[in-house]
Each structure stands twice: as structure tokens, then as C-alpha cells.
Tab-separated table of C-alpha atoms in Angstrom:
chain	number	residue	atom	x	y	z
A	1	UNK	CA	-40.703	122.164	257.639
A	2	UNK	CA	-41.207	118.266	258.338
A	3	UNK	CA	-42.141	119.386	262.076
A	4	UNK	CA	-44.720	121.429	260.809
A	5	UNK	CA	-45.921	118.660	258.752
A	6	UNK	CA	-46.561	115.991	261.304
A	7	UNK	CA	-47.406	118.659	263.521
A	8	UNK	CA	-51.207	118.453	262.078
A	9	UNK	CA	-51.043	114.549	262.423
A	10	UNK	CA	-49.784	114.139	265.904
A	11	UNK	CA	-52.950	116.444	266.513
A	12	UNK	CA	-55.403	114.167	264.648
A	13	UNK	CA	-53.951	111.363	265.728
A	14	UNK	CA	-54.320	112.344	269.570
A	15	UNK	CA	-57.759	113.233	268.517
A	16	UNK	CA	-58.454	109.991	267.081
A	17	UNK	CA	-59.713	111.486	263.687
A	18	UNK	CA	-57.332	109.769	261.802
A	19	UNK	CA	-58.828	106.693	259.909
A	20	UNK	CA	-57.860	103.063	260.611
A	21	UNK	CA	-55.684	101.360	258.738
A	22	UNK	CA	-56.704	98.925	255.825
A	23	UNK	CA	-55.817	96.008	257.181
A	24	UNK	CA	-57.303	96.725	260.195
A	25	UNK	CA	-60.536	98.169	258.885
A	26	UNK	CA	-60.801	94.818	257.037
A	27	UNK	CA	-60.252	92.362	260.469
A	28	UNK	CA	-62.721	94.522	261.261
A	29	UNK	CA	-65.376	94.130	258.467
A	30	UNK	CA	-64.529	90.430	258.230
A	31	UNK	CA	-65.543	90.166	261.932
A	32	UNK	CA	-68.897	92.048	261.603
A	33	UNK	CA	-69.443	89.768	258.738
A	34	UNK	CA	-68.946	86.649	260.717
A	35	UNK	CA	-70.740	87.794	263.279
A	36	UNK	CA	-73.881	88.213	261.546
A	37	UNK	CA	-73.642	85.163	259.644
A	38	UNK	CA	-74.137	83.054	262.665
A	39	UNK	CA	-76.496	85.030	264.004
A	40	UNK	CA	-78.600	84.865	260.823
A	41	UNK	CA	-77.329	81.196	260.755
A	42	UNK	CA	-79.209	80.898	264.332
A	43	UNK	CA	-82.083	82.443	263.379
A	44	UNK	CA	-82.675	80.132	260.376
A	45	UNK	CA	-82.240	76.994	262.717
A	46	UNK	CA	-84.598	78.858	265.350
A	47	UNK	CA	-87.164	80.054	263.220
A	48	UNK	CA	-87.027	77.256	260.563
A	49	UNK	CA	-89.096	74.526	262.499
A	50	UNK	CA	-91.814	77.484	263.718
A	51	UNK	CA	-92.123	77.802	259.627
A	52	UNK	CA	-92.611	75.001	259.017
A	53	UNK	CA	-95.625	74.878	261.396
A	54	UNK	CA	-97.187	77.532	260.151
A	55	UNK	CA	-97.195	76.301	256.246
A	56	UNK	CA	-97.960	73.083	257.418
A	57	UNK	CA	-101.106	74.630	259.130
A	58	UNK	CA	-102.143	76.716	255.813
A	59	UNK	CA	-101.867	72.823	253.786
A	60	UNK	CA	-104.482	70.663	253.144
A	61	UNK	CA	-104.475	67.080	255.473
A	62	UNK	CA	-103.666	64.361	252.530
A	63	UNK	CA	-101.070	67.107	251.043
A	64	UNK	CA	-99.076	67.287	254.196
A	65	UNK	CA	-98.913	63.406	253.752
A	66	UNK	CA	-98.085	62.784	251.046
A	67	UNK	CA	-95.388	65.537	251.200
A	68	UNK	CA	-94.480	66.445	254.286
A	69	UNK	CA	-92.758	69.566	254.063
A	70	UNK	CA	-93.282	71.860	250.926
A	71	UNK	CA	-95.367	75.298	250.608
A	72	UNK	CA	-99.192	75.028	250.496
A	73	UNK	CA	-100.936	74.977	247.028
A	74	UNK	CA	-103.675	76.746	248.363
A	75	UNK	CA	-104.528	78.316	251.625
A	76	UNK	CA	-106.620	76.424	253.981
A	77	UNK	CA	-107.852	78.161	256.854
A	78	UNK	CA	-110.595	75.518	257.585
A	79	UNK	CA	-107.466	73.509	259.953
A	80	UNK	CA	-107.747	76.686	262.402
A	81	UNK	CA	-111.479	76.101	262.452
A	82	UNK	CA	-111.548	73.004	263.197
A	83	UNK	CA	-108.801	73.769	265.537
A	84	UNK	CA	-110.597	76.180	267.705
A	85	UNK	CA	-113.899	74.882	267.437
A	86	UNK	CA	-113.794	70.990	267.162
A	87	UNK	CA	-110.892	70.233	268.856
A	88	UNK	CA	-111.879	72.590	272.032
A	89	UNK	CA	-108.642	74.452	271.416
A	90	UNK	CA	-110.719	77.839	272.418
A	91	UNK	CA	-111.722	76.327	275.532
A	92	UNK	CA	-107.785	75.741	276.996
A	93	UNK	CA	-106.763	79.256	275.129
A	94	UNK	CA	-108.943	81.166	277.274
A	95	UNK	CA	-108.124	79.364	280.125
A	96	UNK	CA	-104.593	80.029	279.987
A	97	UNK	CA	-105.279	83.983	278.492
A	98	UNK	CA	-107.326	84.392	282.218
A	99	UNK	CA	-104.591	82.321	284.263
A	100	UNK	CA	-101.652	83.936	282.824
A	101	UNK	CA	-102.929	87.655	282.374
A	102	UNK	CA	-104.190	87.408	286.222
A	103	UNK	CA	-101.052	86.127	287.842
A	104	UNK	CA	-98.919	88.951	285.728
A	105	UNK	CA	-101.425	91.607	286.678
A	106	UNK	CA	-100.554	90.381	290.552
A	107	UNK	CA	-97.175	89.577	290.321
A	108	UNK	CA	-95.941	92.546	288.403
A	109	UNK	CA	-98.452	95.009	290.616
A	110	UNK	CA	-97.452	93.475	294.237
A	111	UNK	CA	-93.848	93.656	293.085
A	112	UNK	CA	-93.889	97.041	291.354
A	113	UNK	CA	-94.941	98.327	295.268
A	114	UNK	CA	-92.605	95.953	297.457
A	115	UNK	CA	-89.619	96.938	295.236
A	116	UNK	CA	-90.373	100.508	295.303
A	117	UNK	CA	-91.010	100.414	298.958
A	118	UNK	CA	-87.448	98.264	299.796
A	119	UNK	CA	-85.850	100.602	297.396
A	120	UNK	CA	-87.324	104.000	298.191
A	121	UNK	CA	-88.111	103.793	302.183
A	122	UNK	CA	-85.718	103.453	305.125
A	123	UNK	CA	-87.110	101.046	308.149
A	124	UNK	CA	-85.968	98.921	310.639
A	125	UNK	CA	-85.743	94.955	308.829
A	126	UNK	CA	-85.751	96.561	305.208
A	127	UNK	CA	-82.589	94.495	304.411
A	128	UNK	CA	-83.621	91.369	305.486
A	129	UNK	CA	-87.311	92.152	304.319
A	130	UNK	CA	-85.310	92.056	301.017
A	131	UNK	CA	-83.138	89.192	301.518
A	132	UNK	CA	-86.495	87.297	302.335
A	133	UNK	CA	-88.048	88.127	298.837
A	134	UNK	CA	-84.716	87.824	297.132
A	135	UNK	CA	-84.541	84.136	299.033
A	136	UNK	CA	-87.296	82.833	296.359
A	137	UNK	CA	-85.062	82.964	293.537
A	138	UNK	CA	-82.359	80.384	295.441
A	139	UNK	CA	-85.379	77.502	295.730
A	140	UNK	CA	-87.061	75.531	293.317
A	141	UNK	CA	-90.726	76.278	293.609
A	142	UNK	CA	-91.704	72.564	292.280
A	143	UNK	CA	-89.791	71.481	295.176
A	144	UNK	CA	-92.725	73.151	297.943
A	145	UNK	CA	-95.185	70.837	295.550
A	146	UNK	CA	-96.424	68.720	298.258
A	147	UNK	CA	-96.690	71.002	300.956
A	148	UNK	CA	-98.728	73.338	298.080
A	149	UNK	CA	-100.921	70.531	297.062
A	150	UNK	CA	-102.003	69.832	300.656
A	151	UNK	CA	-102.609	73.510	301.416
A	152	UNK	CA	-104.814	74.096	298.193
A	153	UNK	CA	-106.243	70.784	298.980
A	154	UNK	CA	-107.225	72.286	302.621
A	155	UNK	CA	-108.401	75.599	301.057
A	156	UNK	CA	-110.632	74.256	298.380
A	157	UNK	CA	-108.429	75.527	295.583
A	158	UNK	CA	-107.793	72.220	293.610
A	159	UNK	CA	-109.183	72.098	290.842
A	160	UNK	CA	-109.416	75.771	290.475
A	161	UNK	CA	-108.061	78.473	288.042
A	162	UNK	CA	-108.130	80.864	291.556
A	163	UNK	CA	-105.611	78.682	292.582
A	164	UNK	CA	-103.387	78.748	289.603
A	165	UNK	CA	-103.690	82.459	289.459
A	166	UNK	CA	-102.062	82.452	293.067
A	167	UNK	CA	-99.117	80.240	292.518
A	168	UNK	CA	-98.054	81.776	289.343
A	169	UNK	CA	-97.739	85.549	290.813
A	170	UNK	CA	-96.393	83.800	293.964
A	171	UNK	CA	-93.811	81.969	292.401
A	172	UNK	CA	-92.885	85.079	290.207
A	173	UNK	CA	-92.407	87.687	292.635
A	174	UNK	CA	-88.929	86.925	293.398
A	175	UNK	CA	-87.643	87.685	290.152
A	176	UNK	CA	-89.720	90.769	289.540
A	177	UNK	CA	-88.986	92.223	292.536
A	178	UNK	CA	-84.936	91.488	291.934
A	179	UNK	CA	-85.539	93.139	288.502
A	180	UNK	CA	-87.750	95.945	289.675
A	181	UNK	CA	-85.062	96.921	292.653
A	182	UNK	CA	-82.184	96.686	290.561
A	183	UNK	CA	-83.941	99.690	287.692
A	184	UNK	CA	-85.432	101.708	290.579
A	185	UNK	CA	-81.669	101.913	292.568
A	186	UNK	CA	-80.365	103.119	289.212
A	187	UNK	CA	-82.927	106.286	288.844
A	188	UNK	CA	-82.158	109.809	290.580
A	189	UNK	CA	-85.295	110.482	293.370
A	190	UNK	CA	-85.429	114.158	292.515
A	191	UNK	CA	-88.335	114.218	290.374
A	192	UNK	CA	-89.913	112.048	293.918
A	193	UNK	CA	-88.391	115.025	296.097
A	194	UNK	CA	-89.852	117.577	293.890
A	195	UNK	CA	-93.576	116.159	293.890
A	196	UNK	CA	-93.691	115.865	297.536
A	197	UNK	CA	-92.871	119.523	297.655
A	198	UNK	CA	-95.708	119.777	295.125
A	199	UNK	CA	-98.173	117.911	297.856
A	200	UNK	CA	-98.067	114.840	296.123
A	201	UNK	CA	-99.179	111.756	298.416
A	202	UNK	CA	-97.205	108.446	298.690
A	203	UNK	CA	-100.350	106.618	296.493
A	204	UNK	CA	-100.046	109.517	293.769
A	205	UNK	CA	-96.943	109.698	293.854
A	206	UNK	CA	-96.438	105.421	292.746
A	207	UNK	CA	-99.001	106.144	290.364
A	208	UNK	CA	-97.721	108.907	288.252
A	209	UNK	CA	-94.574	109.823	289.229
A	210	UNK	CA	-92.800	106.313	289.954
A	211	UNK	CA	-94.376	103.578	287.486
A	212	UNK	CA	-94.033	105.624	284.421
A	213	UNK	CA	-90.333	105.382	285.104
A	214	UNK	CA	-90.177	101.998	285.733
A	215	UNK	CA	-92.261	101.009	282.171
A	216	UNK	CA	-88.892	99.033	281.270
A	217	UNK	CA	-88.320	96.744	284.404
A	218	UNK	CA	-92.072	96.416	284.519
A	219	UNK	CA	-91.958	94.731	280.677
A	220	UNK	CA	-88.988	93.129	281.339
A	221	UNK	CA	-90.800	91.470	284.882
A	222	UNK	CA	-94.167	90.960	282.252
A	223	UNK	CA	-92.372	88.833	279.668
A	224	UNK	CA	-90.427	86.888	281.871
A	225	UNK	CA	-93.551	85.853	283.872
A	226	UNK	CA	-95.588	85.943	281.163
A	227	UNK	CA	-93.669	83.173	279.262
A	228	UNK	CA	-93.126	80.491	281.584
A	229	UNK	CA	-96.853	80.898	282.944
A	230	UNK	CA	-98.001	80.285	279.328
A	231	UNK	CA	-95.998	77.512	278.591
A	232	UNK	CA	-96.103	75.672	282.039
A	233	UNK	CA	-97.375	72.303	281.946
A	234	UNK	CA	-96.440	70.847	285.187
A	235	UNK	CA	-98.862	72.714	288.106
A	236	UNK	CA	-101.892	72.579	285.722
A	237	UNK	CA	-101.526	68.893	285.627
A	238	UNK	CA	-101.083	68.391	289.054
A	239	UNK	CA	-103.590	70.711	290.645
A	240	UNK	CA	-106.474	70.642	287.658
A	241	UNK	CA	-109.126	67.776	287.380
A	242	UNK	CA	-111.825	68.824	284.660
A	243	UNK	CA	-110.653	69.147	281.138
A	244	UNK	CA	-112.991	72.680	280.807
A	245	UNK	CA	-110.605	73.776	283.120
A	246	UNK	CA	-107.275	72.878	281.050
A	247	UNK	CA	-104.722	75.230	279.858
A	248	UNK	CA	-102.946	74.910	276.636
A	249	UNK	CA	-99.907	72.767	277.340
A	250	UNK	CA	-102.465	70.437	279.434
A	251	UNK	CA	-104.995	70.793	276.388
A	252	UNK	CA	-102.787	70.006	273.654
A	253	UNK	CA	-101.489	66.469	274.948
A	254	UNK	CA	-105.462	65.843	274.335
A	255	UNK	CA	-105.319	67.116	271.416
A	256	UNK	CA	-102.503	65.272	270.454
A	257	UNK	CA	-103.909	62.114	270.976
A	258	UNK	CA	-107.427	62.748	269.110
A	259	UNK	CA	-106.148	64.530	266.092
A	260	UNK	CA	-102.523	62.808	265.829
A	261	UNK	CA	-103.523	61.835	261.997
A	262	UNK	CA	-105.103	65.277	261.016
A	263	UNK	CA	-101.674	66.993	260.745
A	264	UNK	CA	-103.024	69.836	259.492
A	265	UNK	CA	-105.237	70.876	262.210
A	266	UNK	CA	-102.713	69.518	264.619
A	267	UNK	CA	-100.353	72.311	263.250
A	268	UNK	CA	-102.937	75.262	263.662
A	269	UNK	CA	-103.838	74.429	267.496
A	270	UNK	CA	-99.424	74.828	267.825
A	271	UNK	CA	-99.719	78.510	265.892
A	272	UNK	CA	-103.065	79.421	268.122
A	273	UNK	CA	-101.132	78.190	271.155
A	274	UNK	CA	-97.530	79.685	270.039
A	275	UNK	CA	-99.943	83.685	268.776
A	276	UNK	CA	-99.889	85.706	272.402
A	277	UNK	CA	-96.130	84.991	273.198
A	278	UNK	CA	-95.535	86.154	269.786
A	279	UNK	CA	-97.977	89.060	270.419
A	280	UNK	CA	-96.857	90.079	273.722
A	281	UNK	CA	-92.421	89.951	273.023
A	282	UNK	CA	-93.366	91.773	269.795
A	283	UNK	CA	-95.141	94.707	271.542
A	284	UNK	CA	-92.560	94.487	274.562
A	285	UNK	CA	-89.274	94.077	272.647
A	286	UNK	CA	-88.097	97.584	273.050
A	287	UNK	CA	-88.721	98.210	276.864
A	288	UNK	CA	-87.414	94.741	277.733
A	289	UNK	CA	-84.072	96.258	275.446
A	290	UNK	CA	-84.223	99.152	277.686
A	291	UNK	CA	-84.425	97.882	280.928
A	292	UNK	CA	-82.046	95.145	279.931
A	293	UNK	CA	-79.308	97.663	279.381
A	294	UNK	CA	-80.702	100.503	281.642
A	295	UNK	CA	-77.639	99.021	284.279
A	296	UNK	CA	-75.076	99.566	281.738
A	297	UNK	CA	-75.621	102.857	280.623
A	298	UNK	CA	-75.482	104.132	284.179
């Protein structure tokens, strides 16, 4: 009779269907717990200053002096006003909006094709045509400064967005093409096999066969260029020489200087500067998730 008995649970058991035990099911809890603590814990120290920023740009000039941090008693808009139109703030956004969209739209484009083609297509070199891209991510690209400078300087490109636009997608085709390769290795060519069979040409086939399956590499390869072209300070102030020609980060140490007392209008240029990065991980958040992961669920 007892055999029968545990019978049933040796089944279960080997099934896995029995539960946990309690004191296991609470190390368990107790760890979940924890670990969502400090991740809300690192939120609050991550998010807390970019709050602050964004109250302090809603708040009246002599409040935010004579209190410094504290909610608004009424909502001022007129700091992003002044913001965008006085302090030329719309000027460097849509500098760096046309700088940074253009050298994604290259980079990601000339990328999407060279990865597909290293990936895809067997020829002579193709290994060491990939090595070569794949080289870029192993050097600095402020190190080739000088040797940039003079070339620009010998092409007419100082002083020019053109020239900017360049750099950026040159500089970020390593990594897209690293990140591109890496999803496109992981997916099955049938559905390629079966629209050749169809009659589908090589430039048809790319367009609607080949990029709709790579949507998550290509929004991981958009954020991660996208961000550091934003935020880059370094090659616009090196290579730029009119201020109409500034982008953000170059713009704002301007505006830092002319508007360091009006801390309210000072904190609405940061939230104008700090809205498209927002924007664009927002929108992008689950395909850079997916291609992320798309690796480890091969």
C-alpha cells in the first residue's frame, strides 16, 4: 500500500510538478524582492537629477533661487520660450536633428548592405573584407583626429555639417556592421532561397525580404549611433567655426555662459536638448530588447 502511495509522487516529482518547499519558495521571494529594490533604488538615483531638471524648468527664475529644489507653484512655460527663441537653442537643435539623423540614415543603410553581403555571399577576401570592417572597433577614432582634420581641411569640409555627417556614419559602421552580422548569421536563409525561386532580384530581395528581418539589429545599430552622435561634443568643436553651425553640446556651453543666472531657462534648453534621445529609446526599446537577446534564444 505505501508503494502505491509514493508511487504518484516519485511521478510528480520526476515531472517537476511538485511545489517547492517553503523555505525555499521564500529564499526565493526574498531574492526577487532584493532584486527589485536596487533596481528601483537605481532608478531613483538615475532618474532623480533628470527630475529635478524638468521641475526646475516648469519654476519661475527668483523661485528656483530662493529655493532651489521644491515643485513649481505654477507652471511656467515662458523658460522654454525663451529657451528656444532667445537663447538660439532652436538654431543648435536643428543642427544636431540634421547631423545626427543623416549620419544614422548612412551608417545604418551602408551597414545594413555590407553585413548582409559578408554574411549572405561567398567570395574570394570575404573574411578579411570582414576583419577590415570589424578592425574599426579595436581603434580609437579621436586618435585619426589629425590626419582627419588635415583631410577635411584639404577637401573644404571644415566648417561644414557635410563633413560631420561623414565622420559620424564613418566612425559608426564598425559597430553596426558587428551587430548587423552577428543577427543576420543567426536567421535561417530559406525564406531568401524561396524568393529567388519566386524571381526575386538581389535589390528586391534586401528590400523586402531581408531588412524586415533585421528591424531589431537595425534599432539596436540606430540607438547606439544615434546616442553618442547626439551627445558628442568633441568633433563639433574641433571641425566647426560659426556658431549657426553649432550643435547642442557645442551650443549649450554658450548658453551656459549667457544665461548662467536665469536658472530657469537654463533648465529648459537641458530638457529640449535631453527630448529626441528620450523620443527615439522610447519608440526603440522593444526591438533593441529583441535584438539584444535574439543570440540567446537561438
Amino acid at each position: 500500500m505505501n508503494a502505491l502511495r509514493a508511487a504518484p509522487r516519485a511521478a510528480r516529482k520526476a515531472r517537476g510538478d511538485l511545489p517547492a518547499p517553503r523555505g525555499t519558495r521564500q529564499r526565493s521571494l526574498l531574492r526577487t524582492a532584493g532584486g527589485q529594490l536596487i533596481l528601483w533604488a537605481y532608478a531613483a538615483i538615475a532618474f532623480g537629477p533628470l527630475l529635478l531638471v524638468l521641475i526646475g524648468s516648469l519654476r519661475p527664475n527668483a523661485e528656483i533661487l530662493q529655493a532651489p529644489v521644491g515643485l513649481p507653484s505654477s507652471f511656467d512655460l515662458s523658460n522654454y520660450t525663451r529657451a528656444w527663441q532667445t537663447a538660439s537653442i532652436s538654431t543648435y537643435f536643428i543642427n544636431s536633428l540634421t547631423v545626427t539623423c543623416a549620419s544614422v540614415a548612412l551608417c545604418v543603410s551602408v551597414s545594413a548592405m555590407a553585413a548582409y553581403a559578408l554574411s549572405r555571399w561567398k567570395f574570394r577576401g570575404r573574411a578579411l573584407l570582414a576583419a577590415f570592417f570589424l578592425s574599426g572597433l579595436m581603434i580609437p577614432a579621436k586618435l585619426g583626429l589629425l590626419p582627419v582634420f588635415y583631410m577635411f581641411q584639404s577637401m573644404g569640409l571644415i566648417d561644414s555639417r557635410i563633413g560631420l555627417v561623414l565622420l559620424y556614419a564613418a566612425s559608426g559602421i564598425p559597430f553596426s556592421v558587428f551587430v548587423i552580422m552577428g543577427f543576420m548569421r543567426g536567421l535561417p536563409g530559406e525564406l531568401e532561397e524561396a524568393a529567388r525561386i519566386d524571381g526575386a532580384h538581389e535589390g528586391r530581395l534586401f528590400v523586402s525580404v531581408v531588412l524586415p528581418l533585421m528591424r531589431p539589429a537595425l534599432a539596436v545599430a540606430t540607438v547606439f549611433q544615434f546616442a553618442p552622435t547626439w551627445n558628442d561634443f568633441f568633433y563639433p568643436l574641433v571641425l566647426l567655426r560659426s556658431g549657426d553651425k553649432y550643435t547642442v553640446p557645442v551650443g549649450l556651453t554658450r548658453f551656459f555662459g549667457e544665461f548662467a543666472a536665469d536658472r530657469g531657462t537654463l533648465f529648459a534648453g537641458l530638457v529640449i536638448a535631453l527630448v529626441p534621445l528620450a523620443v527615439v529609446f522610447a519608440l526603440a526599446t522593444k526591438q533593441i530588447v529583441a535584438g539584444l537577446t535574439a543570440g540567446m534564444s537561438r
